[in-house]
Amino acid sequence: MPTAIADGAHSAALAHIWKDLMKKRKIISLSLLLVGVVLSVAFLLRIEFPQGFDAYFKREYYNQFGPMAISVELVIAGYYFFIGHRKTNFALALFGFTALLDPLFDQIGLFDSIVPLYGTIILSICGLLCLWLALANPFELKRLSRLIAILSLVLGIFVELFFNYF
């Protein structure tokens, strides 16, 4: 009889821990979603839509969408994290690498980033958090393989180069 009581107490404790863990995941994911949406709107409002048809085919026009693409990646990663999608860690890693590569490439002189300073700071903090969440996997979502982690880094590099260099 004492064993049954101990097993019941152990199960209740595990259920309580699981519930707290899910609550923390939802709070973090909603925070990431909120930051992503606010930055997306802020970056969208900074885009200048030119007069005339030929201006839409210039690199300067498409370059404006880089910061918004990063913040949309954050929204997608935050949503996947909220619902516990099996590709959550990939989306978190992709955003994290993209967000951190922008200021890195700017600092080494590969290109001049057009992300405003407040955006760089906020996206870098979120990027570090998302990389930690993706690589450490504290919420026990589908673990990233080395190949997928490298793929997310390569795609992050491609996104940064596409909007800033090509």
Coordinates of C-alpha atoms in Angstrom, one line a residue:
M1 CA 0.0 0.0 0.0
P2 CA 2.7 2.6 0.8
T3 CA 4.3 1.9 -2.6
A4 CA 1.0 2.7 -4.4
I5 CA 0.8 6.0 -2.4
A6 CA 4.4 6.8 -3.3
D7 CA 3.8 6.1 -7.0
G8 CA 0.7 8.3 -6.9
A9 CA 2.6 11.1 -5.3
H10 CA 5.4 10.7 -7.8
S11 CA 3.0 10.8 -10.7
A12 CA 1.3 13.9 -9.3
A13 CA 4.7 15.6 -8.9
L14 CA 5.6 14.8 -12.5
A15 CA 2.3 16.0 -13.7
H16 CA 2.8 19.3 -11.8
I17 CA 6.3 19.7 -13.3
W18 CA 5.1 19.0 -16.8
K19 CA 2.3 21.5 -16.4
D20 CA 4.8 24.2 -15.2
L21 CA 7.1 23.4 -18.1
M22 CA 4.3 23.8 -20.6
K23 CA 3.2 27.1 -19.0
K24 CA 6.8 28.4 -19.3
R25 CA 7.0 27.3 -22.9
K26 CA 3.7 29.1 -23.7
I27 CA 4.9 32.3 -21.9
I28 CA 8.2 32.3 -23.8
S29 CA 6.6 31.6 -27.1
L30 CA 4.0 34.3 -26.7
S31 CA 6.7 36.7 -25.8
L32 CA 8.6 35.8 -29.0
L33 CA 5.4 36.1 -31.0
L34 CA 4.7 39.5 -29.6
V35 CA 8.2 40.8 -30.3
G36 CA 8.1 39.3 -33.8
V37 CA 4.8 41.0 -34.6
V38 CA 5.8 44.4 -33.2
L39 CA 9.1 44.4 -35.1
S40 CA 7.4 43.2 -38.3
V41 CA 5.0 46.1 -38.1
A42 CA 7.8 48.5 -37.3
F43 CA 10.0 47.3 -40.2
L44 CA 7.0 47.3 -42.5
L45 CA 6.3 50.9 -41.8
R46 CA 9.9 51.8 -42.7
I47 CA 9.6 50.4 -46.2
E48 CA 9.5 53.0 -48.9
F49 CA 7.3 52.0 -51.9
P50 CA 8.7 53.8 -54.9
Q51 CA 6.8 55.6 -57.7
G52 CA 7.2 54.1 -61.1
F53 CA 7.4 50.5 -62.3
D54 CA 11.2 50.2 -62.8
A55 CA 12.1 51.1 -59.2
Y56 CA 10.6 47.8 -58.0
F57 CA 13.3 45.8 -59.8
K58 CA 16.2 47.5 -58.1
R59 CA 18.3 45.9 -55.3
E60 CA 17.7 48.9 -53.0
Y61 CA 13.9 48.2 -53.0
Y62 CA 14.3 44.5 -52.1
N63 CA 17.0 45.3 -49.5
Q64 CA 14.4 47.0 -47.4
F65 CA 12.6 43.7 -46.7
G66 CA 15.6 42.1 -45.0
P67 CA 14.7 43.2 -41.4
M68 CA 11.1 42.3 -41.9
A69 CA 12.1 38.8 -43.2
I70 CA 14.1 38.3 -39.9
S71 CA 11.2 39.3 -37.8
V72 CA 8.8 37.1 -39.8
E73 CA 11.1 34.2 -39.1
L74 CA 10.7 35.1 -35.4
V75 CA 7.0 35.0 -35.7
I76 CA 7.0 31.6 -37.4
A77 CA 9.5 30.2 -34.8
G78 CA 7.4 31.6 -32.0
Y79 CA 4.2 30.1 -33.4
Y80 CA 5.9 26.7 -33.9
F81 CA 7.2 26.9 -30.3
F82 CA 3.7 27.7 -29.0
I83 CA 2.1 24.7 -30.6
G84 CA 5.0 22.4 -30.1
H85 CA 5.5 21.6 -33.7
R86 CA 8.0 19.0 -34.6
K87 CA 10.1 21.5 -36.6
T88 CA 10.2 24.0 -33.8
N89 CA 13.9 23.6 -33.1
F90 CA 14.8 24.0 -36.8
A91 CA 12.7 27.3 -37.0
L92 CA 14.3 28.6 -33.7
A93 CA 17.8 27.8 -35.0
L94 CA 17.2 29.3 -38.4
F95 CA 15.9 32.5 -36.8
G96 CA 18.7 32.6 -34.3
F97 CA 21.4 32.2 -36.9
T98 CA 19.9 34.7 -39.2
A99 CA 19.4 37.3 -36.4
L100 CA 23.0 36.9 -35.2
L101 CA 24.6 36.8 -38.7
D102 CA 23.2 40.3 -39.6
P103 CA 25.2 42.3 -37.1
L104 CA 28.2 39.9 -37.5
F105 CA 28.3 40.4 -41.3
D106 CA 27.9 44.2 -40.7
Q107 CA 30.8 44.2 -38.2
I108 CA 33.2 42.3 -40.5
G109 CA 32.3 44.7 -43.4
L110 CA 30.6 42.2 -45.7
F111 CA 27.7 44.7 -46.0
D112 CA 26.0 47.6 -44.2
S113 CA 23.0 46.3 -42.3
I114 CA 19.9 48.4 -42.6
V115 CA 18.4 47.0 -39.4
P116 CA 18.0 49.9 -36.9
L117 CA 20.0 49.7 -33.7
Y118 CA 16.9 48.9 -31.6
G119 CA 16.1 46.1 -33.9
T120 CA 19.6 44.7 -33.9
I121 CA 19.7 44.7 -30.1
I122 CA 16.2 43.1 -29.7
L123 CA 16.8 40.5 -32.5
S124 CA 20.2 39.6 -31.2
I125 CA 18.8 38.9 -27.7
C126 CA 16.0 36.9 -29.2
G127 CA 18.4 35.1 -31.5
L128 CA 20.6 34.1 -28.6
L129 CA 17.6 32.8 -26.7
C130 CA 16.3 30.9 -29.7
L131 CA 19.6 29.3 -30.5
W132 CA 19.9 28.2 -26.9
L133 CA 16.3 26.8 -27.0
A134 CA 17.0 25.0 -30.3
L135 CA 20.4 23.5 -29.4
A136 CA 19.9 22.7 -25.7
N137 CA 16.3 21.5 -26.2
P138 CA 15.1 22.2 -22.6
F139 CA 11.5 21.6 -23.5
E140 CA 12.2 18.2 -25.1
L141 CA 10.9 18.9 -28.5
K142 CA 12.3 17.1 -31.6
R143 CA 16.1 17.3 -31.2
L144 CA 18.1 18.9 -34.0
S145 CA 20.6 16.6 -35.8
R146 CA 24.0 18.0 -36.7
L147 CA 23.0 18.1 -40.3
I148 CA 19.8 20.1 -39.7
A149 CA 21.7 22.5 -37.4
I150 CA 24.3 23.1 -40.2
L151 CA 21.4 23.4 -42.7
S152 CA 19.8 26.1 -40.6
L153 CA 23.1 28.0 -40.4
V154 CA 23.5 27.7 -44.2
L155 CA 20.0 28.9 -44.8
G156 CA 20.5 31.8 -42.3
I157 CA 23.6 32.8 -44.3
F158 CA 21.7 32.6 -47.5
V159 CA 18.8 34.8 -46.2
E160 CA 21.3 37.4 -45.0
L161 CA 23.3 37.4 -48.3
F162 CA 20.1 37.5 -50.3
F163 CA 18.7 40.6 -48.7
N164 CA 22.0 42.4 -48.3
Y165 CA 24.5 41.4 -50.9
F166 CA 22.9 39.9 -54.0

